[in-house]
Coordinates of C-alpha atoms in Angstrom, one line a residue:
X1 CA 59.3 74.0 152.0
X2 CA 60.5 77.4 152.1
X3 CA 64.3 76.3 153.3
X4 CA 64.3 73.7 150.0
X5 CA 63.0 76.3 147.6
X6 CA 65.5 79.0 148.5
X7 CA 68.5 76.3 148.4
X8 CA 67.6 75.2 144.8
X9 CA 68.9 78.1 142.8
X10 CA 72.3 78.1 144.5
X11 CA 72.0 74.2 143.8
X12 CA 71.9 74.8 140.6
X13 CA 74.4 77.3 140.5
X14 CA 77.5 76.0 140.5
X15 CA 77.1 72.8 138.4
X16 CA 75.9 75.6 135.7
X17 CA 79.6 77.7 136.2
X18 CA 81.1 74.4 136.3
X19 CA 79.7 73.8 132.9
X20 CA 80.6 77.2 131.3
X21 CA 84.2 76.9 132.9
X22 CA 84.8 74.1 131.3
X23 CA 83.2 75.1 128.1
X24 CA 85.6 78.0 127.9
X25 CA 88.5 75.9 128.6
X26 CA 87.7 73.6 126.2
X27 CA 87.5 76.3 123.6
X28 CA 90.3 78.1 124.5
X29 CA 92.0 74.8 124.0
X30 CA 90.6 73.7 120.9
X31 CA 91.7 77.8 119.6
X32 CA 95.1 77.0 120.5
X33 CA 95.4 73.9 118.8
X34 CA 94.3 75.7 115.8
X35 CA 96.5 78.5 115.8
X36 CA 99.4 76.1 116.4
X37 CA 98.2 74.2 113.5
X38 CA 97.7 70.9 115.3
X39 CA 94.6 70.2 113.8
X40 CA 96.0 70.6 110.1
X41 CA 99.0 69.0 111.1
X42 CA 97.1 65.3 111.7
X43 CA 95.8 65.5 108.1
X44 CA 98.9 67.0 106.2
X45 CA 102.3 65.7 107.1
X46 CA 105.5 67.2 106.9
X47 CA 108.1 65.7 104.7
X48 CA 111.1 66.0 106.4
X49 CA 113.8 64.1 104.0
X50 CA 112.3 66.7 101.2
X51 CA 114.9 69.3 99.7
X52 CA 112.5 71.1 98.0
X53 CA 111.6 74.9 99.5
X54 CA 109.7 77.6 99.2
X55 CA 111.0 79.5 96.2
X56 CA 110.0 76.6 93.7
X57 CA 106.6 77.4 94.8
X58 CA 107.3 81.2 94.3
X59 CA 108.6 80.7 90.7
X60 CA 106.0 78.2 89.7
X61 CA 102.7 80.5 90.5
X62 CA 105.0 83.3 88.1
X63 CA 105.4 81.2 85.5
X64 CA 102.0 80.0 85.6
X65 CA 101.0 84.0 85.0
X66 CA 103.2 84.0 82.4
X67 CA 106.1 86.2 83.9
X68 CA 109.2 86.6 81.8
X69 CA 111.2 88.3 83.8
X70 CA 111.8 88.8 87.6
X71 CA 114.1 92.2 88.4
X72 CA 116.0 92.1 91.5
X73 CA 118.9 93.3 93.7
X74 CA 120.1 90.1 95.4
X75 CA 120.2 89.3 98.9
X76 CA 120.4 86.0 101.0
X77 CA 116.7 86.3 102.1
X78 CA 115.4 86.1 98.8
X79 CA 118.3 84.0 97.1
X80 CA 115.9 80.8 96.9
X81 CA 113.2 82.1 94.6
X82 CA 115.6 83.6 92.2
X83 CA 117.4 80.7 91.8
X84 CA 113.8 78.7 91.4
X85 CA 113.0 81.2 88.6
X86 CA 116.3 80.9 86.8
X87 CA 115.5 77.1 86.4
X88 CA 111.8 77.8 85.4
X89 CA 113.4 79.8 82.4
X90 CA 112.3 83.1 84.1
X91 CA 114.9 85.7 83.2
X92 CA 116.6 86.8 86.6
X93 CA 118.0 90.4 85.4
X94 CA 119.9 92.0 88.9
X95 CA 120.6 96.1 88.8
X96 CA 122.6 98.1 90.8
X97 CA 119.8 99.5 93.0
X98 CA 116.3 98.5 94.2
X99 CA 114.4 101.0 92.8
X100 CA 115.6 100.5 89.3
X101 CA 114.1 97.1 89.3
X102 CA 110.9 98.3 90.3
X103 CA 110.7 100.9 87.5
X104 CA 111.8 98.0 85.1
X105 CA 109.2 96.0 86.3
X106 CA 106.5 99.0 86.0
X107 CA 108.0 99.3 82.6
X108 CA 106.8 95.8 81.8
X109 CA 103.6 96.0 83.2
X110 CA 102.6 99.2 81.0
X111 CA 104.0 97.5 77.8
X112 CA 102.4 94.3 77.9
X113 CA 99.4 94.5 79.9
X114 CA 100.7 92.0 82.2
X115 CA 102.2 92.0 86.0
X116 CA 105.8 93.2 86.1
X117 CA 107.7 91.8 89.0
X118 CA 110.2 92.7 91.4
X119 CA 111.7 90.7 94.2
X120 CA 114.4 92.7 96.8
X121 CA 115.7 91.4 100.0
X122 CA 114.5 92.4 103.6
X123 CA 114.9 95.8 105.3
X124 CA 116.6 98.5 103.4
X125 CA 116.1 96.2 100.0
X126 CA 112.9 97.0 100.8
X127 CA 113.1 100.6 102.0
X128 CA 115.0 101.6 98.4
X129 CA 112.1 100.5 96.7
X130 CA 109.6 103.1 98.0
X131 CA 109.4 105.6 95.7
X132 CA 109.4 103.4 92.9
X133 CA 106.2 101.6 94.5
X134 CA 104.8 104.8 95.2
X135 CA 105.1 105.6 91.3
X136 CA 103.7 102.7 90.3
X137 CA 100.5 103.3 92.2
X138 CA 100.2 106.7 91.1
X139 CA 100.3 105.5 87.7
X140 CA 98.1 102.6 88.0
X141 CA 100.7 100.0 87.1
X142 CA 99.9 96.5 87.9
X143 CA 103.9 95.4 89.7
X144 CA 104.6 92.7 92.3
X145 CA 107.0 93.6 94.6
X146 CA 107.9 90.4 96.8
X147 CA 110.2 91.1 99.8
X148 CA 112.5 89.0 102.0
X149 CA 112.0 88.8 105.8
X150 CA 113.0 88.1 109.0
X151 CA 112.1 84.6 110.0
X152 CA 108.4 84.3 111.3
X153 CA 110.0 83.4 115.1
X154 CA 112.5 86.6 114.9
X155 CA 110.1 89.3 113.8
X156 CA 110.0 92.0 116.7
X157 CA 113.1 90.3 118.3
X158 CA 115.7 92.4 116.7
X159 CA 116.6 90.3 113.9
X160 CA 118.9 91.6 111.4
X161 CA 117.4 93.9 108.8
X162 CA 113.9 93.2 110.4
X163 CA 111.4 95.9 110.4
X164 CA 107.7 96.6 110.5
X165 CA 107.5 96.2 106.8
X166 CA 103.6 95.9 106.1
X167 CA 103.1 99.0 107.6
X168 CA 105.3 100.8 105.5
X169 CA 103.7 99.3 102.2
X170 CA 99.8 99.1 103.0
X171 CA 99.5 103.0 101.8
X172 CA 101.4 102.4 99.0
X173 CA 100.0 99.0 97.8
X174 CA 96.1 97.6 96.9
X175 CA 97.1 94.4 98.5
X176 CA 99.6 93.7 101.2
X177 CA 100.4 90.1 102.8
X178 CA 102.8 88.5 104.6
X179 CA 103.0 84.5 104.4
X180 CA 103.5 82.2 107.3
X181 CA 103.1 79.0 105.9
X182 CA 105.0 77.5 102.8
X183 CA 101.4 76.4 101.9
X184 CA 100.3 79.9 101.5
X185 CA 102.7 80.8 99.2
X186 CA 100.7 80.2 95.8
X187 CA 97.2 80.8 96.8
X188 CA 98.7 84.2 98.4
X189 CA 100.4 85.1 95.1
X190 CA 97.8 84.8 93.0
X191 CA 95.3 86.8 94.8
X192 CA 98.2 89.4 94.8
X193 CA 98.1 88.6 90.9
X194 CA 94.4 89.1 90.5
X195 CA 94.1 92.3 92.8
X196 CA 97.2 94.0 90.9
X197 CA 95.4 93.5 87.6
X198 CA 91.5 94.1 88.9
X199 CA 89.9 97.3 89.1
X200 CA 92.1 100.1 88.7
X201 CA 95.4 98.3 88.6
X202 CA 98.6 99.3 90.9
X203 CA 100.9 97.8 92.8
X204 CA 100.6 94.9 95.4
X205 CA 103.3 93.5 97.8
X206 CA 104.0 90.0 99.3
X207 CA 106.4 89.5 102.1
X208 CA 108.4 85.8 102.1
X209 CA 109.8 85.3 105.6
X210 CA 113.4 83.7 105.1
X211 CA 112.3 80.7 106.7
X212 CA 109.3 80.3 104.0
X213 CA 111.4 80.3 101.6
X214 CA 114.4 77.7 102.2
X215 CA 114.1 74.2 102.6
X216 CA 113.0 72.0 106.0
X217 CA 116.5 70.7 106.5
X218 CA 118.1 74.2 106.6
X219 CA 115.2 75.9 108.5
X220 CA 115.4 72.9 111.1
X221 CA 119.5 73.3 111.6
X222 CA 118.5 76.9 112.5
X223 CA 115.5 76.8 114.6
X224 CA 115.5 73.8 116.5
X225 CA 118.7 73.0 119.0
X226 CA 120.8 70.2 118.1
X227 CA 121.0 69.0 121.6
X228 CA 117.7 68.2 123.4
X229 CA 117.4 70.7 126.2
X230 CA 116.9 69.6 129.9
X231 CA 114.3 71.1 132.5
X232 CA 110.7 71.6 132.0
X233 CA 110.8 74.7 130.7
X234 CA 113.8 73.7 127.9
X235 CA 111.1 71.1 126.8
X236 CA 108.3 73.2 126.5
X237 CA 110.4 75.5 124.4
X238 CA 111.4 72.8 122.3
X239 CA 108.2 71.4 121.4
X240 CA 107.1 74.8 120.5
X241 CA 110.0 75.4 118.0
X242 CA 109.4 72.0 116.5
X243 CA 105.7 72.4 116.2
X244 CA 106.1 75.8 114.4
X245 CA 108.8 74.2 112.2
X246 CA 106.3 71.2 111.6
X247 CA 103.3 73.9 110.6
X248 CA 105.5 76.1 108.6
X249 CA 106.0 72.8 106.4
X250 CA 102.8 70.5 106.4
X251 CA 101.3 70.4 103.5
X252 CA 103.9 72.5 101.4
X253 CA 104.2 70.3 98.3
X254 CA 100.7 69.2 97.9
X255 CA 99.2 70.0 94.7
X256 CA 97.4 73.4 94.6
X257 CA 96.1 75.7 91.6
X258 CA 99.0 78.1 90.0
X259 CA 97.1 79.5 87.2
X260 CA 95.7 83.0 87.6
X261 CA 92.5 84.0 88.9
X262 CA 89.6 85.9 87.2
X263 CA 89.8 89.6 87.2
X264 CA 87.3 92.0 88.4
X265 CA 87.4 94.4 85.6
X266 CA 84.3 97.5 85.9
X267 CA 82.5 98.2 82.7
X268 CA 80.3 100.9 82.1
X269 CA 76.4 100.1 82.0
X270 CA 74.4 100.4 78.4
X271 CA 72.6 103.0 79.8
X272 CA 75.2 105.0 80.5
X273 CA 76.9 104.2 77.6
X274 CA 73.2 105.1 75.4
X275 CA 73.4 108.4 77.6
X276 CA 76.9 109.5 76.4
X277 CA 76.0 108.8 72.8
X278 CA 73.2 111.2 72.7
X279 CA 75.2 113.8 74.6
X280 CA 77.9 113.6 72.0
X281 CA 75.8 113.2 68.9
X282 CA 74.6 116.7 69.5
X283 CA 78.0 118.2 69.7
X284 CA 79.5 120.6 67.6
X285 CA 82.9 120.7 69.2
X286 CA 83.4 117.7 70.4
X287 CA 86.8 116.8 71.8
X288 CA 88.4 113.9 73.6
X289 CA 91.2 113.6 75.9
X290 CA 92.8 110.0 76.0
X291 CA 94.7 109.3 79.4
X292 CA 96.7 106.2 80.3
X293 CA 93.8 104.1 81.1
X294 CA 93.0 103.9 77.7
X295 CA 95.3 101.5 76.6
X296 CA 95.1 99.1 79.4
X297 CA 93.8 95.6 78.6
X298 CA 91.5 93.9 77.9
X299 CA 90.9 96.4 74.6
X300 CA 93.9 96.0 72.3
X301 CA 95.6 99.2 71.6
X302 CA 95.1 98.6 67.6
X303 CA 91.3 98.0 68.7
X304 CA 91.1 100.9 70.3
X305 CA 92.9 103.0 67.6
X306 CA 90.3 102.1 65.0
X307 CA 87.7 103.2 67.3
X308 CA 89.0 106.5 67.9
X309 CA 89.7 106.7 64.0
X310 CA 86.3 105.7 63.3
X311 CA 84.5 108.2 66.2
X312 CA 86.4 110.9 64.1
X313 CA 86.8 113.3 67.2
X314 CA 90.0 115.3 67.6
X315 CA 91.6 114.3 70.6
X316 CA 94.6 114.9 73.0
X317 CA 96.9 112.0 74.1
X318 CA 98.5 111.8 77.8
X319 CA 100.5 109.4 79.7
X320 CA 101.0 105.6 78.0
X321 CA 98.0 107.0 75.3
X322 CA 100.7 109.0 73.6
X323 CA 101.8 107.4 70.3
X324 CA 98.3 106.0 70.0
X325 CA 97.3 107.4 66.3
X326 CA 101.2 107.1 65.5
X327 CA 103.0 110.2 63.8
X328 CA 101.1 113.2 62.5
X329 CA 97.4 111.8 62.4
X330 CA 95.2 114.4 61.6
X331 CA 93.0 113.4 64.5
X332 CA 95.6 114.1 67.0
X333 CA 96.2 117.4 68.4
X334 CA 99.3 118.3 70.2
X335 CA 99.7 121.8 71.0
X336 CA 97.4 124.5 72.8
X337 CA 95.2 122.0 74.7
X338 CA 93.6 124.8 77.3
X339 CA 92.7 126.9 74.5
X340 CA 91.0 124.0 72.5
X341 CA 89.3 122.6 75.6
X342 CA 87.8 126.3 76.4
X343 CA 86.2 126.1 73.0
X344 CA 84.8 122.7 72.9
X345 CA 81.1 122.3 74.0
X346 CA 81.7 118.6 74.5
X347 CA 84.8 116.8 76.3
X348 CA 85.4 113.2 76.9
X349 CA 87.9 112.7 79.7
X350 CA 88.7 109.0 78.6
X351 CA 91.2 108.1 81.3
X352 CA 92.4 111.6 81.8
X353 CA 91.6 113.8 85.7
X354 CA 91.1 117.4 86.6
X355 CA 94.5 117.4 88.5
X356 CA 97.3 119.9 88.2
X357 CA 97.6 118.4 84.6
X358 CA 94.4 120.0 83.6
X359 CA 94.6 123.1 86.0
X360 CA 92.2 121.0 88.1
X361 CA 89.6 121.6 85.9
X362 CA 89.9 125.5 85.6
X363 CA 90.5 125.0 81.7
X364 CA 86.9 123.8 80.8
X365 CA 84.3 126.3 79.4
X366 CA 81.5 126.6 81.9
X367 CA 79.3 125.9 79.4
X368 CA 80.7 122.5 78.3
X369 CA 79.1 119.1 78.5
X370 CA 81.8 117.0 80.4
X371 CA 81.9 113.4 80.0
X372 CA 84.4 111.6 82.3
X373 CA 85.4 107.4 82.3
X374 CA 87.6 106.0 84.5
X375 CA 88.3 102.8 86.8
X376 CA 88.2 104.9 89.6
X377 CA 85.3 106.5 91.0
X378 CA 87.1 108.8 93.3
X379 CA 90.1 109.9 91.2
X380 CA 87.4 110.4 88.2
X381 CA 85.1 113.1 90.2
X382 CA 88.6 115.0 91.5
X383 CA 87.9 118.9 92.1
X384 CA 84.5 118.4 90.4
X385 CA 83.4 120.0 94.0
X386 CA 84.9 123.5 93.2
X387 CA 85.8 124.1 89.3
X388 CA 84.2 122.0 87.0
X389 CA 80.8 119.6 87.0
X390 CA 80.2 116.2 85.2
X391 CA 77.3 115.7 82.6
X392 CA 77.9 112.1 82.9
X393 CA 80.2 110.4 85.2
X394 CA 81.1 106.7 84.1
X395 CA 83.1 104.3 86.5
X396 CA 84.2 101.8 84.2
X397 CA 87.0 100.3 81.6
X398 CA 88.1 103.2 79.6
X399 CA 88.9 101.6 76.0
X400 CA 85.9 99.0 76.3
X401 CA 83.7 102.5 76.8
X402 CA 85.2 104.2 73.6
X403 CA 84.7 100.8 71.7
X404 CA 80.9 100.6 72.6
X405 CA 80.5 104.6 72.5
X406 CA 81.8 104.5 68.6
X407 CA 79.1 101.4 68.2
X408 CA 76.9 103.5 69.8
X409 CA 77.2 106.6 67.3
X410 CA 76.9 104.2 64.3
X411 CA 79.2 106.0 62.0
X412 CA 78.0 109.7 62.7
X413 CA 80.4 112.5 61.5
X414 CA 81.1 116.0 62.5
X415 CA 81.9 119.2 60.5
X416 CA 85.6 119.2 59.6
X417 CA 86.0 123.0 60.3
X418 CA 86.4 122.3 64.0
X419 CA 89.3 119.7 63.5
X420 CA 91.0 122.2 60.8
X421 CA 90.5 124.6 63.0
X422 CA 92.6 122.8 65.7
X423 CA 95.2 122.1 63.2
X424 CA 95.4 124.8 62.1
X425 CA 96.4 126.4 65.5
X426 CA 98.6 123.2 66.2
X427 CA 100.7 124.3 62.8
X428 CA 100.9 128.0 63.9
X429 CA 102.3 126.7 67.4
X430 CA 104.9 124.6 65.5
X431 CA 106.1 127.4 63.2
X432 CA 107.1 129.4 66.8
X433 CA 109.2 125.9 67.5
X434 CA 110.5 126.0 64.2
X435 CA 111.7 130.0 64.7
X436 CA 113.2 128.9 68.1
X437 CA 115.1 126.3 66.8
X438 CA 116.9 128.8 64.7
X439 CA 117.4 131.4 67.3
X440 CA 121.1 131.5 68.6
X441 CA 122.0 130.2 72.0
X442 CA 124.5 131.5 74.7
X443 CA 126.7 128.4 74.8
X444 CA 126.9 125.4 73.1
X445 CA 123.5 124.0 70.9
X446 CA 120.1 125.0 70.8
X447 CA 118.3 122.1 72.7
X448 CA 115.1 123.0 70.4
X449 CA 117.2 122.4 67.2
X450 CA 118.7 119.1 68.6
X451 CA 115.3 117.5 69.2
X452 CA 113.9 118.3 66.1
X453 CA 117.2 116.4 64.8
X454 CA 116.2 113.8 67.1
X455 CA 113.1 113.7 65.8
X456 CA 114.0 113.2 62.3
X457 CA 116.2 110.4 63.4
X458 CA 114.1 108.2 65.4
X459 CA 112.9 104.8 63.5
X460 CA 109.9 103.6 63.2
X461 CA 110.1 101.2 65.7
X462 CA 111.8 102.9 68.2
X463 CA 110.6 102.7 71.7
X464 CA 111.0 106.7 74.0
X465 CA 112.0 106.4 77.3
X466 CA 112.0 110.4 78.9
X467 CA 113.3 111.0 82.3
X468 CA 114.2 114.5 83.4
X469 CA 112.5 118.2 83.6
X470 CA 113.2 121.0 81.2
X471 CA 115.1 118.9 78.5
X472 CA 112.1 116.4 78.3
X473 CA 109.3 119.2 78.4
X474 CA 110.9 120.2 75.8
X475 CA 111.0 116.9 74.1
X476 CA 107.2 116.3 74.9
X477 CA 106.6 119.0 72.6
X478 CA 108.8 118.1 69.2
X479 CA 109.6 114.2 69.7
X480 CA 106.7 111.9 68.6
X481 CA 106.3 108.2 69.9
X482 CA 106.0 106.2 66.5
X483 CA 103.3 104.0 67.3
X484 CA 100.9 102.8 70.2
X485 CA 103.0 102.0 73.9
X486 CA 105.9 103.5 72.5
X487 CA 106.5 106.2 75.3
X488 CA 107.0 105.7 78.6
X489 CA 107.3 109.0 81.4
X490 CA 106.9 108.8 85.0
X491 CA 103.5 109.8 85.1
X492 CA 101.5 112.0 87.7
X493 CA 104.3 111.6 90.5
X494 CA 106.9 113.3 88.0
X495 CA 109.8 110.9 89.4
X496 CA 113.3 111.5 88.3
X497 CA 115.5 107.9 87.9
X498 CA 113.2 106.3 86.0
X499 CA 114.6 106.2 83.0
X500 CA 117.3 103.1 83.3
X501 CA 114.8 100.8 84.9
X502 CA 111.9 101.6 82.2
X503 CA 114.9 101.2 79.5
X504 CA 115.5 98.1 80.7
X505 CA 112.0 96.9 81.1
X506 CA 111.4 98.0 77.4
X507 CA 114.2 96.5 75.6
X508 CA 113.3 93.3 77.3
X509 CA 109.5 93.4 76.1
X510 CA 110.7 94.7 72.5
X511 CA 113.8 92.9 71.8
X512 CA 113.6 94.3 68.0
X513 CA 112.9 98.2 69.2
X514 CA 115.5 100.4 69.4
X515 CA 114.9 101.9 72.8
X516 CA 116.0 106.1 73.0
X517 CA 116.2 107.4 76.3
X518 CA 115.7 111.2 76.8
X519 CA 117.5 112.3 80.0
X520 CA 118.3 115.7 81.6
X521 CA 121.4 116.1 83.1
X522 CA 119.9 116.2 86.4
X523 CA 117.9 113.0 86.1
X524 CA 120.8 110.8 84.2
X525 CA 122.6 111.0 87.7
X526 CA 120.0 108.1 88.7
X527 CA 120.9 105.9 85.8
X528 CA 124.2 106.1 85.3
X529 CA 125.4 103.4 86.8
X530 CA 122.9 100.9 85.4
X531 CA 124.7 101.0 82.3
X532 CA 127.0 98.6 84.6
X533 CA 123.9 96.6 84.3
X534 CA 123.0 96.9 80.3
X535 CA 126.4 96.2 79.8
X536 CA 126.3 93.0 81.9
X537 CA 122.9 91.4 80.5
X538 CA 124.1 92.4 77.1
X539 CA 121.1 94.4 76.8
X540 CA 121.6 97.5 74.4
X541 CA 119.7 101.2 74.7
X542 CA 120.7 104.4 73.5
X543 CA 120.8 107.4 75.8
X544 CA 120.9 111.1 75.0
X545 CA 121.8 113.5 77.9
X546 CA 120.3 116.9 77.4
X547 CA 123.4 118.4 79.5
X548 CA 123.1 122.2 80.2
X549 CA 124.8 121.8 83.7
X550 CA 121.9 122.7 86.0
X551 CA 118.6 121.7 87.5
X552 CA 117.2 124.4 84.8
X553 CA 113.4 123.6 85.4
X554 CA 113.7 124.7 89.0
X555 CA 116.4 127.6 88.3
X556 CA 114.2 129.1 85.6
X557 CA 111.9 130.3 88.2
X558 CA 113.7 130.5 91.4
X559 CA 116.4 132.8 90.2
X560 CA 114.0 135.9 88.9
X561 CA 111.4 135.1 91.9
X562 CA 113.9 134.5 94.4
X563 CA 117.1 136.1 93.3
X564 CA 119.9 133.2 93.8
X565 CA 120.6 130.4 91.7
X566 CA 121.7 128.2 95.1
X567 CA 121.4 124.3 94.5
X568 CA 120.5 124.5 91.3
X569 CA 123.7 124.4 89.2
X570 CA 125.8 121.3 88.1
X571 CA 129.0 120.8 85.9
X572 CA 129.2 120.0 81.9
X573 CA 130.3 116.7 82.9
X574 CA 131.5 113.8 80.8
X575 CA 128.8 111.6 81.6
X576 CA 130.0 109.9 78.5
X577 CA 133.3 108.7 79.6
X578 CA 132.0 108.1 82.6
X579 CA 129.6 105.8 80.8
X580 CA 132.7 103.9 79.0
X581 CA 134.4 103.3 82.2
X582 CA 131.5 101.0 82.9
X583 CA 131.7 99.2 79.4
X584 CA 129.5 101.2 77.6
X585 CA 130.1 103.4 74.2
X586 CA 130.4 107.1 74.7
X587 CA 129.8 109.9 72.1
X588 CA 129.9 113.8 72.7
X589 CA 127.9 116.5 70.9
X590 CA 128.7 120.5 71.2
X591 CA 128.8 123.5 69.4
X592 CA 132.0 122.4 67.8
X593 CA 130.2 119.7 65.8
X594 CA 126.7 121.4 65.5
X595 CA 126.9 120.3 61.8
X596 CA 127.5 116.8 63.0
X597 CA 124.5 116.2 65.2
X598 CA 122.4 113.4 62.6
X599 CA 125.7 112.0 61.9
X600 CA 126.4 111.4 65.7
X601 CA 122.8 109.9 66.2
X602 CA 123.6 107.6 62.7
X603 CA 126.7 106.7 64.7
X604 CA 124.9 106.1 67.9
X605 CA 122.4 103.7 66.2
X606 CA 125.0 101.5 64.3
X607 CA 127.3 101.1 67.6
X608 CA 123.7 100.1 69.4
X609 CA 122.8 97.7 66.2
X610 CA 126.1 96.2 67.3
X611 CA 125.0 95.1 70.2
X612 CA 126.7 98.5 72.6
X613 CA 124.8 100.7 74.9
X614 CA 125.4 104.1 74.1
X615 CA 125.8 107.3 76.0
X616 CA 125.5 110.8 73.9
X617 CA 126.3 113.4 75.9
X618 CA 125.0 116.8 74.3
X619 CA 125.9 120.0 75.7
X620 CA 123.3 122.2 75.4
X621 CA 122.4 126.6 76.1
X622 CA 119.4 127.8 77.4
X623 CA 116.3 128.9 75.6
X624 CA 112.9 131.1 76.7
X625 CA 111.2 127.8 74.8
X626 CA 109.6 126.1 78.5
X627 CA 109.1 129.8 80.1
X628 CA 106.1 130.2 82.3
X629 CA 106.0 126.1 82.9
X630 CA 105.4 124.4 86.1
X631 CA 108.1 123.5 88.8
X632 CA 106.2 122.7 91.7

């Protein structure tokens, strides 16, 4: 009995062990089969005779999302998707730098409320977009970047232009994905497009390896040996390659939904809106600051404008909200923002954040009640632990919130003396501008006077693109966009080089508008070559260069504080002649033509209307208009 009892556990151990080992082996084999796509291939066949390619799937999704333009700098990795877009009637616009392509897509996103699309080739093509993608991230623009890549089998094996692109773009994009099979192109792109527009909008990146874009017969030629290999190892490698190829294309052309997925846009709760209504209803000196988020879909700009006018609260406009109220609207206060914020008893930050532009929140009075609404919770509360505290913090869509706020207040009005006080301060500041415009400068033209004349010349249908430091900073005080979504600047990142790309996207979105670009001479260096792009594609724009032969925004502080102008000096370069060499028209304004500024601007408009891009090189002197402005 004792012997039999002691032997029983050992007798049961070995069958259990064998069963466990067998189960583990089966699980491993099933996992390997799944990983190799063997199960999927049993139910979904490969059409080896098809000449279709993955680029067609990309183009189909873009068309289903109402994409009208794809901006690119061509490369062999992405040729199929460009050709497919052209066949489906999506206009492919090639630029001279990949950054310009992304800036153009950014402009399309901002002006249309849809996703802007850029496609660039692998490796250096993608690394050339990093600044533009970061700018889109900080400006919260929904941009889709399509990037070529080495084939799925050759990644991490030293292929041409093969780098770890995903690690590069994960910190910059809301959504990053690398497509590994042709059948995954459509669902991946749909998810990316939805992510770009949901929540806080931003750029997304989809990597498209070369073997998911080209047709089966071409990939087969490159992937599978023409002659059957000899030996066991050779046959094993050959089977693996053939199976990989089959998994790439299995189910590739089966019908899939291509249209947009639902968007997730946060909304303020009724309780939050009601609390804000109560705070604002008790205000005596209310003030509203509207930023770029205010003009995001789903609220149309015209509906938002009507709501702001009904509300009747004086407001400052920034970012893409510039121009919301048109030109010279009595509620739009343009100057002395810091002083106004110190006096206000209730401030509504509608898509504005307390970063360097609001002195990190130090501009508010300690007694002010602050309502802040933003789609992004972290951004909304930035620096609230140090310099300011919100009375009410609302995470939600800004435009929808403002409309609901107005509905809740039901026609309440405020005493007119507060708005009149702010307007009087505006008029006094603008009088000092007029005085500065009359002051002589050491050489060339007074930039303040030039920009005043630009303001008088701009037509109602103009779109303004600004790219520069000192000249553009001056223009921001003097030149007014004529309506909603008619002003494009880089945003919080302060990126130089956006001008040509923004102008390209703007003119394509608004073909009937006059697109005016205001450049500093330093910034224009980034955009000059793209006048070749404007000419080739017959996309006319007007560029005004404030040419003071230097990086003046930097030198203004560097020289008095550090005693040297090193690296700040440029030349009074003949940029208009360089543009003429690229096929554009060129005009010059200098002190010799001081009384001809309006005439030259009208000449530029006429040449623009004749279908030409025009560069007006305006030689300007230096003033103290921008003394005290920040450069760091």
